[in-house]
Tab-separated table of C-alpha atoms in Angstrom:
chain	number	residue	atom	x	y	z
R	1	MET	CA	86.434	58.680	90.729
R	2	GLU	CA	88.124	59.143	87.375
R	3	LYS	CA	88.836	62.729	86.385
R	4	ARG	CA	87.594	63.615	82.902
R	5	SER	CA	89.253	66.054	80.560
R	6	TYR	CA	87.497	68.960	78.878
R	7	LEU	CA	87.834	67.114	75.563
R	8	ASP	CA	86.300	64.013	77.133
R	9	GLU	CA	83.302	66.094	78.210
R	10	CYS	CA	82.910	67.577	74.712
R	11	LEU	CA	83.126	64.130	73.102
R	12	ARG	CA	80.535	62.692	75.488
R	13	SER	CA	78.096	65.585	75.087
R	14	ARG	CA	78.299	66.170	71.304
R	15	ARG	CA	75.059	65.296	69.533
R	16	SER	CA	73.567	65.826	66.105
R	17	VAL	CA	71.286	68.818	66.668
R	18	ARG	CA	68.521	69.377	64.151
R	19	LYS	CA	66.448	72.040	65.895
R	20	PHE	CA	67.843	75.501	66.549
R	21	THR	CA	66.715	78.742	68.122
R	22	ASP	CA	66.332	81.815	65.911
R	23	THR	CA	69.454	83.358	67.448
R	24	PRO	CA	72.035	83.977	64.711
R	25	VAL	CA	75.580	82.691	65.131
R	26	SER	CA	77.986	85.618	64.892
R	27	ARG	CA	80.686	85.680	62.272
R	28	GLU	CA	83.205	85.871	65.104
R	29	GLU	CA	81.887	82.570	66.500
R	30	ILE	CA	81.987	80.999	63.032
R	31	ARG	CA	85.563	82.218	62.634
R	32	ASN	CA	86.470	80.603	65.966
R	33	LEU	CA	84.985	77.308	64.779
R	34	LEU	CA	86.817	77.458	61.454
R	35	GLU	CA	90.110	78.235	63.182
R	36	MET	CA	89.762	74.912	65.008
R	37	ALA	CA	88.735	73.123	61.803
R	38	ILE	CA	91.956	74.074	60.016
R	39	LEU	CA	94.028	72.560	62.831
R	40	ALA	CA	92.896	69.100	61.725
R	41	PRO	CA	95.412	66.624	60.310
R	42	SER	CA	95.749	66.600	56.544
R	43	ALA	CA	97.273	63.961	54.253
R	44	SER	CA	100.677	65.235	53.078
R	45	ASN	CA	99.645	68.526	54.708
R	46	LEU	CA	97.829	69.478	51.497
R	47	GLN	CA	94.986	71.109	53.452
R	48	PRO	CA	92.580	70.762	50.512
R	49	TRP	CA	89.643	72.249	52.382
R	50	ARG	CA	87.512	75.211	51.440
R	51	PHE	CA	84.702	76.368	53.674
R	52	VAL	CA	81.789	78.430	52.435
R	53	VAL	CA	79.792	80.046	55.230
R	54	VAL	CA	76.218	80.810	54.233
R	55	ASP	CA	74.568	83.187	56.699
R	56	ASP	CA	72.248	85.120	54.380
R	57	PRO	CA	68.765	83.824	55.380
R	58	ALA	CA	67.528	83.805	51.769
R	59	LEU	CA	70.509	81.713	50.628
R	60	VAL	CA	70.174	79.369	53.615
R	61	GLN	CA	66.517	78.825	52.719
R	62	LYS	CA	67.361	78.244	49.056
R	63	ILE	CA	70.037	75.650	49.910
R	64	CYS	CA	67.742	73.948	52.440
R	65	ALA	CA	65.203	73.460	49.648
R	66	PHE	CA	67.751	71.198	47.899
R	67	SER	CA	69.027	69.518	51.055
R	68	PRO	CA	66.529	66.927	52.293
R	69	GLY	CA	68.871	65.951	55.137
R	70	ILE	CA	68.537	69.317	56.871
R	71	GLY	CA	66.019	69.329	59.682
R	72	GLY	CA	64.681	72.437	61.358
R	73	ARG	CA	65.817	75.893	60.349
R	74	PRO	CA	69.532	76.369	60.929
R	75	PRO	CA	70.628	80.014	61.179
R	76	CYS	CA	73.611	79.348	58.927
R	77	LEU	CA	75.352	76.618	56.974
R	78	ILE	CA	78.986	75.767	56.468
R	79	LEU	CA	79.648	74.005	53.196
R	80	PHE	CA	82.727	71.783	53.428
R	81	CYS	CA	84.381	71.597	50.020
R	82	LEU	CA	87.511	70.179	48.470
R	83	ASP	CA	89.722	72.441	46.416
R	84	GLY	CA	90.698	70.410	43.357
R	85	GLN	CA	93.845	72.490	42.912
R	86	ARG	CA	95.116	71.208	46.268
R	87	LEU	CA	94.466	67.517	45.599
R	88	PRO	CA	96.870	64.945	44.136
R	89	LEU	CA	96.105	63.710	40.637
R	90	GLN	CA	95.120	60.167	39.732
R	91	SER	CA	96.712	58.378	36.779
R	92	ASP	CA	93.873	59.604	34.509
R	93	GLY	CA	94.607	63.234	35.440
R	94	THR	CA	91.533	63.746	37.634
R	95	ALA	CA	91.718	64.929	41.231
R	96	ASP	CA	91.997	62.164	43.840
R	97	ARG	CA	89.395	63.172	46.412
R	98	SER	CA	89.700	60.126	48.708
R	99	CYS	CA	92.220	61.476	51.239
R	100	GLY	CA	90.727	64.942	50.966
R	101	VAL	CA	87.347	63.677	52.152
R	102	LEU	CA	89.060	62.201	55.219
R	103	ASP	CA	90.760	65.554	55.819
R	104	LEU	CA	87.377	67.302	55.635
R	105	ALA	CA	85.837	64.808	58.052
R	106	MET	CA	88.602	65.441	60.595
R	107	ALA	CA	88.195	69.203	60.159
R	108	ALA	CA	84.448	68.812	60.721
R	109	GLU	CA	85.014	66.846	63.924
R	110	ASN	CA	87.337	69.582	65.218
R	111	LEU	CA	84.700	72.194	64.383
R	112	MET	CA	81.898	70.207	66.005
R	113	LEU	CA	83.837	69.655	69.229
R	114	GLU	CA	84.702	73.352	69.413
R	115	ALA	CA	81.017	74.118	68.856
R	116	VAL	CA	80.057	71.973	71.863
R	117	GLY	CA	82.526	73.889	74.027
R	118	ARG	CA	80.920	77.160	72.905
R	119	GLY	CA	77.341	76.069	73.581
R	120	LEU	CA	76.501	75.487	69.922
R	121	GLY	CA	74.943	72.453	68.302
R	122	THR	CA	75.807	71.041	64.894
R	123	CYS	CA	74.734	68.381	62.452
R	124	VAL	CA	76.617	67.023	59.441
R	125	ILE	CA	74.498	66.763	56.298
R	126	LYS	CA	75.496	64.618	53.341
R	127	SER	CA	71.961	64.448	51.933
R	128	PHE	CA	71.993	67.470	49.634
R	129	HIS	CA	72.369	68.153	45.922
R	130	PRO	CA	76.013	69.271	45.538
R	131	GLN	CA	75.730	70.464	41.932
R	132	ILE	CA	72.671	72.588	42.667
R	133	VAL	CA	74.276	74.062	45.806
R	134	LYS	CA	77.434	74.712	43.786
R	135	LYS	CA	75.350	76.597	41.227
R	136	ILE	CA	73.421	78.568	43.887
R	137	LEU	CA	76.726	79.726	45.403
R	138	SER	CA	78.484	80.265	42.032
R	139	LEU	CA	81.419	78.085	43.089
R	140	PRO	CA	84.347	77.636	40.694
R	141	GLU	CA	84.716	74.367	38.776
R	142	GLN	CA	87.617	73.099	40.921
R	143	ILE	CA	85.594	73.372	44.165
R	144	TYR	CA	83.812	70.139	45.126
R	145	PRO	CA	81.051	70.390	47.782
R	146	GLU	CA	81.181	67.299	50.015
R	147	PHE	CA	78.896	67.980	52.981
R	148	LEU	CA	77.229	70.680	55.068
R	149	VAL	CA	77.496	71.416	58.775
R	150	THR	CA	74.656	73.309	60.437
R	151	PRO	CA	75.889	75.308	63.454
R	152	GLY	CA	73.387	76.997	65.722
R	153	TYR	CA	72.100	77.395	69.248
R	154	PRO	CA	70.259	74.178	70.148
R	155	ASN	CA	66.521	74.190	70.710
R	156	GLN	CA	66.623	70.554	71.794
R	157	GLU	CA	68.733	68.207	73.890
R	158	PRO	CA	69.025	64.995	71.898
R	159	LYS	CA	69.734	61.839	73.863
R	160	MET	CA	72.866	59.817	73.176
R	161	PRO	CA	71.987	57.104	70.660
R	162	ARG	CA	72.814	53.579	71.741
R	163	ARG	CA	76.450	52.719	71.086
R	164	ARG	CA	77.747	49.232	70.481
R	165	PRO	CA	79.917	47.988	73.365
R	166	LEU	CA	83.656	48.418	72.937
R	167	GLU	CA	84.165	44.659	73.239
R	168	GLU	CA	81.961	44.208	70.184
R	169	VAL	CA	83.875	46.622	67.944
R	170	ALA	CA	87.518	46.421	69.050
R	171	SER	CA	90.086	43.664	69.329
R	172	TYR	CA	93.805	43.312	69.858
R	173	ASN	CA	96.095	41.556	67.411
R	174	LEU	CA	95.106	38.903	64.913
R	175	GLY	CA	92.446	36.240	65.305
R	176	GLU	CA	90.668	37.698	68.300
R	177	MET	CA	87.623	38.908	66.370
R	178	ASP	CA	84.350	36.947	66.397
């Protein structure tokens, strides 16, 4: 029998959790998650991420009202943002967010895997109104909200969605793809 690593177990058991208990997630636990997030790779090591933790119930409720993708009642939210002052500039002088979004996605995956190991569930939410959330949280102009992650103690055990077989999605070298 093949021995599985701890990471393997976390990868195989991570799910998008949309129903949480009322138990709050401590700031210490959130800090632990964020410490893993900032270990993610970053293009040119720019580390353009900014994380806004929202654990005030009134603010969580207000943001949820403008975030149709959030299911259930998460005890807190982590807003994953790009810091425009840490992004390269495009030829027109605007911030190039493309690599930064990849950096944020890798940071989110780190955070979500750490959450699994700590008995927490998470869900990534892109369906929200970034400008309204930015206004609610009084974020500076150079901060760009990209997505939310909802950490909490799961009140459900979602099943693994069907995955396409590896043979259908991977190939070696040129010309071997159907």
